Amino acid sequence: MDLPSHIARQQHILAPYAVPATGTLGRSEAEYMDPEDSRLPFERDRGRVMHSTPFRLLDRKTQVFPAGTRDHFRTRLTHTLEVANIARGLARSLSLNEDLAETIALAHDLGHPPFGHVGEGSLNTWMQTYGLQFEHNLQSHRIVSVLVMRTDESAAGLNLNHEVLEGLMKHQQLPHARTLEAQIVDLSDRIAYLAHDTDDGIRSGLITVDQVCATALGKQSLALQGERKTKLRHAIIHTLARDVKRTSHARITAADPQSVADVYDHQPEELVGYSRGMEQKMREYYDFLFQDLYCHPQVTALTHMAEECILSLCNSYIANPPEHVLRIQRRTESTLVEAVKDYVAGMTDDYAKAQYELLKH
Ligand code: MG
């Protein structure tokens, strides 16, 4: 199929409020277009993200349980793939741009440092001593727009479409609301981690099925599990995704947006989101996971080592910058603090630990 036919077929499927198949905001730099390449702009972006080095390294970064501790536990990569799958399904059910939603999902956690949220907190603590901050969404944006090398020294970043880049700006101020595709990824992120962290939590023995079923979301999911004969994690995903579909469909029908510009005029979650009842159940459920799983001594045992590791690496590199850091600094024309942060944030759990061991000896 040639590109015009591909575009026409996609446009036929997409709702008027979806980001069009060809996007509207474009890329920062014009690019050569191979006339035989019939991929749509967001399909091309998806390939760039998936073939990038930071994407591959997610495989060895912690989700909740340290990467590599047990074969069955999720890593940042499997989390990312689960988010992408849920996002794609939700986008399709609302006639949104699936390729865009999937690309944002695949890139959303690229900026996660080693050791999960503990690593993020530690890098933030270190940056604050210089009056700066670290936040993984911002770092994901920096990776795809500055740090990844597309071709050679002169081509920094992946030159992604602006809809993808804006989709990664989760807590930052934008001149308009985010696309529905980006909002769908946020919802999918939460669905994915609530389901798979439950699964890993039960597998680890730190939480039990009985505890899960004592919550309102657990009870509802268990009933669905019996009906559908699926695993509990699938039932949780299905319960939440179904609520998003029903709620969003009703809100979109009521607001009747006729273009992406109409979507930009709405506040986030006015058009897509969970029902109020489900929001409450999810809050209760998150509190349960937070207390009984995320704050379990076996999970937080990692905290002290991770903090020590990140802070030691950062302090050592700022005092005595290795060539890798200096290269990042030169290439990105950043401060040394920024380059040290970029280097450490890009490490896998194992690499960070190995470098920390080297420092100690
Ligand atoms: Mg995530």
Short mmCIF file of C-alpha atoms in Angstrom, two decimals, residues 47-57 110 143-144 148 158:
data_model
loop_
_atom_site.label_atom_id
_atom_site.label_comp_id
_atom_site.label_asym_id
_atom_site.label_seq_id
_atom_site.Cartn_x
_atom_site.Cartn_y
_atom_site.Cartn_z
CA GLY A 47 10.20 2.42 15.38
CA ARG A 48 12.69 5.07 16.46
CA VAL A 49 11.75 4.69 20.11
CA MET A 50 11.73 0.91 20.00
CA HIS A 51 15.13 0.66 18.30
CA SER A 52 16.78 3.14 20.68
CA THR A 53 19.34 2.12 23.28
CA PRO A 54 17.46 3.60 26.27
CA PHE A 55 14.43 1.48 25.32
CA ARG A 56 16.52 -1.68 25.36
CA LEU A 57 18.03 -0.80 28.75
CA LEU A 110 12.60 5.93 29.14
CA ILE A 143 16.26 11.50 26.13
CA VAL A 144 14.22 11.45 22.92
CA VAL A 148 19.69 9.85 21.88
CA LEU A 158 15.01 11.30 17.52
#
